[in-house]
mmCIF file of C-alpha atoms and ligand atoms in Angstrom:
data_model
loop_
_atom_site.group_PDB
_atom_site.id
_atom_site.type_symbol
_atom_site.label_atom_id
_atom_site.label_comp_id
_atom_site.label_asym_id
_atom_site.label_seq_id
_atom_site.Cartn_x
_atom_site.Cartn_y
_atom_site.Cartn_z
ATOM 1 C CA UNK A 1 43.345 93.598 -13.062
ATOM 2 C CA UNK A 2 40.776 91.616 -11.069
ATOM 3 C CA UNK A 3 41.254 90.500 -7.478
ATOM 4 C CA UNK A 4 42.566 87.042 -8.314
ATOM 5 C CA UNK A 5 45.123 88.521 -10.754
ATOM 6 C CA UNK A 6 46.327 90.737 -7.907
ATOM 7 C CA UNK A 7 46.706 87.646 -5.727
ATOM 8 C CA UNK A 8 48.656 85.884 -8.479
ATOM 9 C CA UNK A 9 50.873 88.943 -8.911
ATOM 10 C CA UNK A 10 51.573 89.047 -5.159
ATOM 11 C CA UNK A 11 52.419 85.326 -5.138
ATOM 12 C CA UNK A 12 54.702 85.826 -8.137
ATOM 13 C CA UNK A 13 56.576 88.540 -6.245
ATOM 14 C CA UNK A 14 56.942 86.050 -3.390
ATOM 15 C CA UNK A 15 58.539 83.612 -5.859
ATOM 16 C CA UNK A 16 55.556 81.466 -6.827
ATOM 17 C CA UNK A 17 54.278 81.715 -10.404
ATOM 18 C CA UNK A 18 50.874 80.042 -10.604
ATOM 19 C CA UNK A 19 49.697 81.682 -13.816
ATOM 20 C CA UNK A 20 49.875 78.345 -15.680
ATOM 21 C CA UNK A 21 47.115 76.737 -13.620
ATOM 22 C CA UNK A 22 43.357 76.899 -13.942
ATOM 23 C CA UNK A 23 41.862 79.226 -11.371
ATOM 24 C CA UNK A 24 38.890 77.790 -9.461
ATOM 25 C CA UNK A 25 40.770 75.015 -7.765
ATOM 26 C CA UNK A 26 43.688 77.286 -6.796
ATOM 27 C CA UNK A 27 41.381 79.869 -5.268
ATOM 28 C CA UNK A 28 39.649 77.271 -3.096
ATOM 29 C CA UNK A 29 42.946 75.750 -1.998
ATOM 30 C CA UNK A 30 44.446 79.145 -1.133
ATOM 31 C CA UNK A 31 41.456 80.021 1.042
ATOM 32 C CA UNK A 32 41.493 76.720 2.898
ATOM 33 C CA UNK A 33 45.287 76.880 3.387
ATOM 34 C CA UNK A 34 45.012 80.322 5.012
ATOM 35 C CA UNK A 35 42.349 78.958 7.358
ATOM 36 C CA UNK A 36 44.281 75.805 8.115
ATOM 37 C CA UNK A 37 47.423 77.731 9.007
ATOM 38 C CA UNK A 38 45.449 80.428 10.879
ATOM 39 C CA UNK A 39 46.393 83.404 8.708
ATOM 40 C CA UNK A 40 43.721 86.095 9.147
ATOM 41 C CA UNK A 41 44.275 87.462 5.619
ATOM 42 C CA UNK A 42 46.520 87.312 2.586
ATOM 43 C CA UNK A 43 48.956 90.088 3.596
ATOM 44 C CA UNK A 44 50.589 88.369 6.623
ATOM 45 C CA UNK A 45 50.657 85.116 4.685
ATOM 46 C CA UNK A 46 52.575 86.699 1.784
ATOM 47 C CA UNK A 47 54.984 88.270 4.236
ATOM 48 C CA UNK A 48 55.632 84.912 5.895
ATOM 49 C CA UNK A 49 55.991 83.241 2.489
ATOM 50 C CA UNK A 50 58.908 85.556 1.728
ATOM 51 C CA UNK A 51 61.048 84.301 4.578
ATOM 52 C CA UNK A 52 59.711 80.889 5.532
ATOM 53 C CA UNK A 53 60.926 78.271 3.044
ATOM 54 C CA UNK A 54 59.087 75.508 4.832
ATOM 55 C CA UNK A 55 55.783 77.345 4.578
ATOM 56 C CA UNK A 56 56.510 77.972 0.902
ATOM 57 C CA UNK A 57 57.021 74.243 0.204
ATOM 58 C CA UNK A 58 53.956 73.249 2.240
ATOM 59 C CA UNK A 59 51.798 75.803 0.481
ATOM 60 C CA UNK A 60 52.941 74.763 -2.988
ATOM 61 C CA UNK A 61 52.398 71.111 -2.140
ATOM 62 C CA UNK A 62 48.932 71.881 -0.785
ATOM 63 C CA UNK A 63 47.945 73.717 -3.991
ATOM 64 C CA UNK A 64 48.846 71.017 -6.449
ATOM 65 C CA UNK A 65 47.026 67.716 -6.931
ATOM 66 C CA UNK A 66 49.218 64.648 -6.425
ATOM 67 C CA UNK A 67 46.751 61.839 -6.903
ATOM 68 C CA UNK A 68 48.488 58.877 -8.463
ATOM 69 C CA UNK A 69 48.641 55.096 -8.188
ATOM 70 C CA UNK A 70 50.544 52.149 -9.606
ATOM 71 C CA UNK A 71 49.243 51.046 -13.028
ATOM 72 C CA UNK A 72 46.756 53.927 -13.142
ATOM 73 C CA UNK A 73 44.299 53.030 -15.960
ATOM 74 C CA UNK A 74 45.566 49.470 -16.397
ATOM 75 C CA UNK A 75 44.467 48.971 -20.050
ATOM 76 C CA UNK A 76 46.536 52.022 -21.093
ATOM 77 C CA UNK A 77 49.640 50.524 -19.519
ATOM 78 C CA UNK A 78 48.886 47.260 -21.294
ATOM 79 C CA UNK A 79 48.875 49.114 -24.620
ATOM 80 C CA UNK A 80 52.086 50.888 -23.632
ATOM 81 C CA UNK A 81 53.702 47.526 -22.911
ATOM 82 C CA UNK A 82 52.705 45.949 -26.204
ATOM 83 C CA UNK A 83 53.792 49.018 -28.188
ATOM 84 C CA UNK A 84 57.275 48.780 -26.688
ATOM 85 C CA UNK A 85 57.389 45.035 -27.058
ATOM 86 C CA UNK A 86 56.522 45.339 -30.754
ATOM 87 C CA UNK A 87 59.503 47.634 -31.326
ATOM 88 C CA UNK A 88 62.049 45.084 -30.166
ATOM 89 C CA UNK A 89 64.232 47.584 -28.305
ATOM 90 C CA UNK A 90 66.869 46.501 -25.825
ATOM 91 C CA UNK A 91 67.155 49.738 -23.876
ATOM 92 C CA UNK A 92 64.634 52.480 -23.162
ATOM 93 C CA UNK A 93 65.304 56.020 -21.999
ATOM 94 C CA UNK A 94 62.208 57.445 -20.363
ATOM 95 C CA UNK A 95 61.066 60.723 -18.829
ATOM 96 C CA UNK A 96 58.118 60.783 -16.431
ATOM 97 C CA UNK A 97 57.022 64.442 -16.096
ATOM 98 C CA UNK A 98 54.798 65.249 -13.112
ATOM 99 C CA UNK A 99 55.694 62.001 -11.345
ATOM 100 C CA UNK A 100 54.183 62.894 -7.940
ATOM 101 C CA UNK A 101 55.405 60.386 -5.288
ATOM 102 C CA UNK A 102 56.696 57.994 -7.926
ATOM 103 C CA UNK A 103 53.972 55.466 -8.776
ATOM 104 C CA UNK A 104 54.177 56.294 -12.485
ATOM 105 C CA UNK A 105 57.941 55.898 -13.079
ATOM 106 C CA UNK A 106 57.941 52.784 -10.902
ATOM 107 C CA UNK A 107 55.083 51.320 -12.980
ATOM 108 C CA UNK A 108 57.073 52.003 -16.153
ATOM 109 C CA UNK A 109 60.211 50.468 -14.618
ATOM 110 C CA UNK A 110 58.369 47.344 -13.525
ATOM 111 C CA UNK A 111 56.929 46.841 -17.024
ATOM 112 C CA UNK A 112 60.408 47.273 -18.543
ATOM 113 C CA UNK A 113 61.826 44.818 -15.999
ATOM 114 C CA UNK A 114 59.111 42.367 -16.969
ATOM 115 C CA UNK A 115 59.966 42.800 -20.656
ATOM 116 C CA UNK A 116 63.636 42.160 -19.874
ATOM 117 C CA UNK A 117 64.723 45.593 -21.145
ATOM 118 C CA UNK A 118 67.326 47.843 -19.597
ATOM 119 C CA UNK A 119 66.299 51.421 -18.916
ATOM 120 C CA UNK A 120 67.159 54.868 -17.590
ATOM 121 C CA UNK A 121 64.285 56.814 -16.122
ATOM 122 C CA UNK A 122 64.256 60.478 -15.249
ATOM 123 C CA UNK A 123 61.254 61.337 -13.077
ATOM 124 C CA UNK A 124 60.479 64.996 -12.452
ATOM 125 C CA UNK A 125 58.015 67.129 -10.538
ATOM 126 C CA UNK A 126 57.849 70.678 -9.193
ATOM 127 C CA UNK A 127 56.843 69.583 -5.720
ATOM 128 C CA UNK A 128 59.889 68.972 -3.567
ATOM 129 C CA UNK A 129 57.872 67.192 -0.877
ATOM 130 C CA UNK A 130 56.636 64.664 -3.425
ATOM 131 C CA UNK A 131 60.161 64.199 -4.789
ATOM 132 C CA UNK A 132 61.488 63.581 -1.268
ATOM 133 C CA UNK A 133 58.838 60.870 -0.795
ATOM 134 C CA UNK A 134 59.560 59.355 -4.217
ATOM 135 C CA UNK A 135 63.312 59.155 -3.543
ATOM 136 C CA UNK A 136 62.778 56.879 -0.545
ATOM 137 C CA UNK A 137 61.569 54.205 -2.998
ATOM 138 C CA UNK A 138 59.230 52.969 -0.251
ATOM 139 C CA UNK A 139 55.491 52.858 -0.635
ATOM 140 C CA UNK A 140 52.592 51.933 1.580
ATOM 141 C CA UNK A 141 51.753 48.240 1.361
ATOM 142 C CA UNK A 142 48.173 49.135 0.464
ATOM 143 C CA UNK A 143 49.416 50.586 -2.855
ATOM 144 C CA UNK A 144 50.315 47.070 -3.956
ATOM 145 C CA UNK A 145 46.599 46.361 -4.373
ATOM 146 C CA UNK A 146 46.710 48.450 -7.549
ATOM 147 C CA UNK A 147 49.455 46.342 -9.096
ATOM 148 C CA UNK A 148 48.100 43.589 -11.383
ATOM 149 C CA UNK A 149 49.012 40.218 -9.804
ATOM 150 C CA UNK A 150 51.502 39.129 -12.513
ATOM 151 C CA UNK A 151 53.650 42.211 -11.714
ATOM 152 C CA UNK A 152 53.664 41.830 -7.935
ATOM 153 C CA UNK A 153 56.738 39.645 -8.110
ATOM 154 C CA UNK A 154 58.701 42.839 -8.940
ATOM 155 C CA UNK A 155 57.967 44.247 -5.476
ATOM 156 C CA UNK A 156 59.175 43.174 -2.067
ATOM 157 C CA UNK A 157 57.800 43.875 1.349
ATOM 158 C CA UNK A 158 60.001 45.962 3.654
ATOM 159 C CA UNK A 159 59.076 45.989 7.328
ATOM 160 C CA UNK A 160 55.474 45.880 8.443
ATOM 161 C CA UNK A 161 53.881 48.507 6.224
ATOM 162 C CA UNK A 162 56.130 49.300 3.266
ATOM 163 C CA UNK A 163 56.940 47.843 -0.138
ATOM 164 C CA UNK A 164 59.637 48.695 -2.660
ATOM 165 C CA UNK A 165 60.147 47.779 -6.286
ATOM 166 C CA UNK A 166 63.020 45.452 -7.100
ATOM 167 C CA UNK A 167 64.712 47.192 -10.008
ATOM 168 C CA UNK A 168 67.580 45.216 -11.501
ATOM 169 C CA UNK A 169 67.838 46.428 -15.085
ATOM 170 C CA UNK A 170 67.911 50.164 -14.648
ATOM 171 C CA UNK A 171 67.453 53.091 -12.329
ATOM 172 C CA UNK A 172 65.108 55.976 -11.656
ATOM 173 C CA UNK A 173 66.553 59.424 -10.939
ATOM 174 C CA UNK A 174 64.214 61.971 -9.361
ATOM 175 C CA UNK A 175 64.746 65.682 -9.830
ATOM 176 C CA UNK A 176 62.899 68.974 -9.749
ATOM 177 C CA UNK A 177 61.787 70.269 -13.139
ATOM 178 C CA UNK A 178 58.998 72.643 -14.159
ATOM 179 C CA UNK A 179 57.339 71.575 -17.376
ATOM 180 C CA UNK A 180 56.078 75.062 -18.178
ATOM 181 C CA UNK A 181 59.016 77.203 -17.084
ATOM 182 C CA UNK A 182 61.980 75.100 -18.228
ATOM 183 C CA UNK A 183 63.095 73.473 -21.491
ATOM 184 C CA UNK A 184 62.859 69.674 -21.594
ATOM 185 C CA UNK A 185 65.687 67.886 -19.760
ATOM 186 C CA UNK A 186 66.793 66.005 -22.897
ATOM 187 C CA UNK A 187 65.406 63.642 -25.524
ATOM 188 C CA UNK A 188 63.965 60.254 -24.636
ATOM 189 C CA UNK A 189 62.563 57.114 -26.276
ATOM 190 C CA UNK A 190 59.459 57.506 -24.147
ATOM 191 C CA UNK A 191 57.955 60.565 -22.492
ATOM 192 C CA UNK A 192 55.134 60.036 -20.027
ATOM 193 C CA UNK A 193 53.111 62.966 -18.795
ATOM 194 C CA UNK A 194 49.770 61.867 -17.428
ATOM 195 C CA UNK A 195 47.135 63.857 -15.580
ATOM 196 C CA UNK A 196 49.123 67.070 -15.424
ATOM 197 C CA UNK A 197 48.305 69.180 -18.489
ATOM 198 C CA UNK A 198 44.584 69.032 -17.614
ATOM 199 C CA UNK A 199 45.357 71.461 -14.769
ATOM 200 C CA UNK A 200 46.943 74.042 -17.079
ATOM 201 C CA UNK A 201 45.297 77.015 -18.737
ATOM 202 C CA UNK A 202 45.357 76.810 -22.570
ATOM 203 C CA UNK A 203 48.578 78.875 -23.132
ATOM 204 C CA UNK A 204 50.539 76.864 -20.559
ATOM 205 C CA UNK A 205 49.092 73.615 -21.895
ATOM 206 C CA UNK A 206 50.308 74.524 -25.400
ATOM 207 C CA UNK A 207 53.818 75.281 -24.096
ATOM 208 C CA UNK A 208 53.901 72.049 -22.094
ATOM 209 C CA UNK A 209 52.752 69.915 -25.027
ATOM 210 C CA UNK A 210 55.333 71.485 -27.320
ATOM 211 C CA UNK A 211 58.064 70.697 -24.791
ATOM 212 C CA UNK A 212 56.857 67.134 -24.338
ATOM 213 C CA UNK A 213 56.666 66.618 -28.109
ATOM 214 C CA UNK A 214 60.207 67.944 -28.562
ATOM 215 C CA UNK A 215 61.509 65.626 -25.879
ATOM 216 C CA UNK A 216 60.446 62.464 -27.743
ATOM 217 C CA UNK A 217 63.071 60.957 -30.055
ATOM 218 C CA UNK A 218 61.868 59.974 -33.534
ATOM 219 C CA UNK A 219 60.508 56.435 -33.290
ATOM 220 C CA UNK A 220 59.538 57.040 -29.654
ATOM 221 C CA UNK A 221 56.302 57.525 -27.766
ATOM 222 C CA UNK A 222 54.424 60.195 -25.866
ATOM 223 C CA UNK A 223 52.064 58.737 -23.269
ATOM 224 C CA UNK A 224 49.363 61.068 -21.909
ATOM 225 C CA UNK A 225 46.546 60.682 -19.375
ATOM 226 C CA UNK A 226 43.378 58.795 -20.241
ATOM 227 C CA UNK A 227 41.260 61.951 -20.531
ATOM 228 C CA UNK A 228 43.871 64.188 -22.166
ATOM 229 C CA UNK A 229 43.684 65.168 -25.811
ATOM 230 C CA UNK A 230 46.566 65.888 -28.162
ATOM 231 C CA UNK A 231 44.904 67.500 -31.155
ATOM 232 C CA UNK A 232 48.261 68.928 -32.225
ATOM 233 C CA UNK A 233 49.685 65.399 -32.601
ATOM 234 C CA UNK A 234 49.981 65.469 -36.368
ATOM 235 C CA UNK A 235 51.477 68.939 -36.359
ATOM 236 C CA UNK A 236 54.266 67.703 -34.088
ATOM 237 C CA UNK A 237 54.879 64.602 -36.216
ATOM 238 C CA UNK A 238 52.970 62.073 -34.120
ATOM 239 C CA UNK A 239 50.337 59.511 -34.922
ATOM 240 C CA UNK A 240 47.994 57.658 -32.611
ATOM 241 C CA UNK A 241 49.368 54.259 -31.576
ATOM 242 C CA UNK A 242 46.682 53.510 -28.969
ATOM 243 C CA UNK A 243 44.361 55.670 -26.840
ATOM 244 C CA UNK A 244 46.551 58.344 -25.152
ATOM 245 C CA UNK A 245 49.693 56.838 -26.703
ATOM 246 C CA UNK A 246 51.317 58.742 -29.554
ATOM 247 C CA UNK A 247 54.098 57.524 -31.815
ATOM 248 C CA UNK A 248 56.659 60.000 -33.212
ATOM 249 C CA UNK A 249 57.357 59.158 -36.813
ATOM 250 C CA UNK A 250 60.961 58.745 -37.794
ATOM 251 C CA UNK A 251 62.179 60.351 -41.014
ATOM 252 C CA UNK A 252 63.512 57.239 -42.779
ATOM 253 C CA UNK A 253 60.516 54.972 -43.197
ATOM 254 C CA UNK A 254 56.945 55.434 -44.300
ATOM 255 C CA UNK A 255 54.208 56.099 -41.759
ATOM 256 C CA UNK A 256 52.414 52.815 -42.383
ATOM 257 C CA UNK A 257 55.382 50.578 -41.740
ATOM 258 C CA UNK A 258 56.390 52.584 -38.673
ATOM 259 C CA UNK A 259 53.237 52.433 -36.580
ATOM 260 C CA UNK A 260 53.626 49.606 -34.091
ATOM 261 C CA UNK A 261 50.730 47.218 -33.737
ATOM 262 C CA UNK A 262 49.274 47.527 -30.272
ATOM 263 C CA UNK A 263 47.355 44.763 -28.598
ATOM 264 C CA UNK A 264 45.425 45.002 -25.383
ATOM 265 C CA UNK A 265 45.652 42.637 -22.430
HETATM 266 C C1 SAM B 301 47.773 64.612 -10.540
HETATM 267 S S1 SAM B 301 49.503 64.352 -10.376
HETATM 268 C C2 SAM B 301 49.752 63.131 -11.654
HETATM 269 C C3 SAM B 301 50.720 62.063 -11.231
HETATM 270 C C4 SAM B 301 50.977 60.973 -12.277
HETATM 271 N N1 SAM B 301 51.547 61.549 -13.465
HETATM 272 C C5 SAM B 301 49.744 60.185 -12.597
HETATM 273 O O1 SAM B 301 49.137 60.394 -13.636
HETATM 274 O O2 SAM B 301 49.358 59.344 -11.777
HETATM 275 C C6 SAM B 301 50.218 65.829 -11.102
HETATM 276 C C7 SAM B 301 51.643 66.093 -10.656
HETATM 277 O O3 SAM B 301 52.192 67.144 -11.463
HETATM 278 C C8 SAM B 301 52.999 67.990 -10.649
HETATM 279 N N2 SAM B 301 53.111 69.316 -11.286
HETATM 280 C C9 SAM B 301 52.288 70.387 -11.169
HETATM 281 N N3 SAM B 301 52.739 71.410 -11.917
HETATM 282 C C10 SAM B 301 53.863 70.974 -12.541
HETATM 283 C C11 SAM B 301 54.774 71.568 -13.458
HETATM 284 N N4 SAM B 301 54.597 72.821 -13.880
HETATM 285 N N5 SAM B 301 55.834 70.839 -13.897
HETATM 286 C C12 SAM B 301 56.013 69.552 -13.468
HETATM 287 N N6 SAM B 301 55.182 68.940 -12.603
HETATM 288 C C13 SAM B 301 54.118 69.637 -12.146
HETATM 289 C C14 SAM B 301 52.266 68.020 -9.307
HETATM 290 O O4 SAM B 301 53.137 68.393 -8.256
HETATM 291 C C15 SAM B 301 51.758 66.573 -9.205
HETATM 292 O O5 SAM B 301 52.655 65.754 -8.497
#
């Protein structure tokens, strides 16, 4: 067992299993957290982690990357919109896994609002601090810059600095869920998991992708991050609908007639 494995083992005993994540980034973050919080070494930190729930949450939040924004990779969301539009659904059930502070599920909700569809969105993350922020439904006004102008009408300004989405056709529920450690929270028409599996080591990535694939209903979509690959797509019964957007074939009809035609903006 090398030194880092011993660190991981100690963290696991303190209740934090980080074995799913790629190492280099975690190591750097651990070192800088110890410095930041003035722990002279790992031992007193692990001791404190055992009893101090607040430290535990802060540490976990510090380790994980939460970068997100509304309409991240705009052309991908455009393809997502036209794929759904082509299906002619009335209602969409959607799971956003690794939702951070909520920009992703809100983006999906705003697109569904714009399409006139009703929806139920479950948005999950392992980071309780991010979930707390997401549940407020309030975002910094500067975030609105990322929203393409035609969609800005779905947001309203609250106070001097905040905005919130005006959601009239559905709701977003936020809850804690670990994509690697827990089974999927149900089956959905759309599963979005973007910019999360890139941080996993290969075994955890395989588990996560299997869970995500299982969570998509036949005829539904799996939407991944712009740089994420899904080489196992065919094995799990999916075909490419657009870059990073995968369509789960349904049993009844042939593949050709099932694939929705996706246009870009
Ligand atoms: C880089 S953010 C991506 C946010 C958003 N999906 C996007 O693409 O803009 C990754 C998020 O995944 C969360 N996360 C990390 N490990 C997770 C796990 N095992 N299960 C669920 N979420 C996890 C992190 O807390 C973080 O908020």
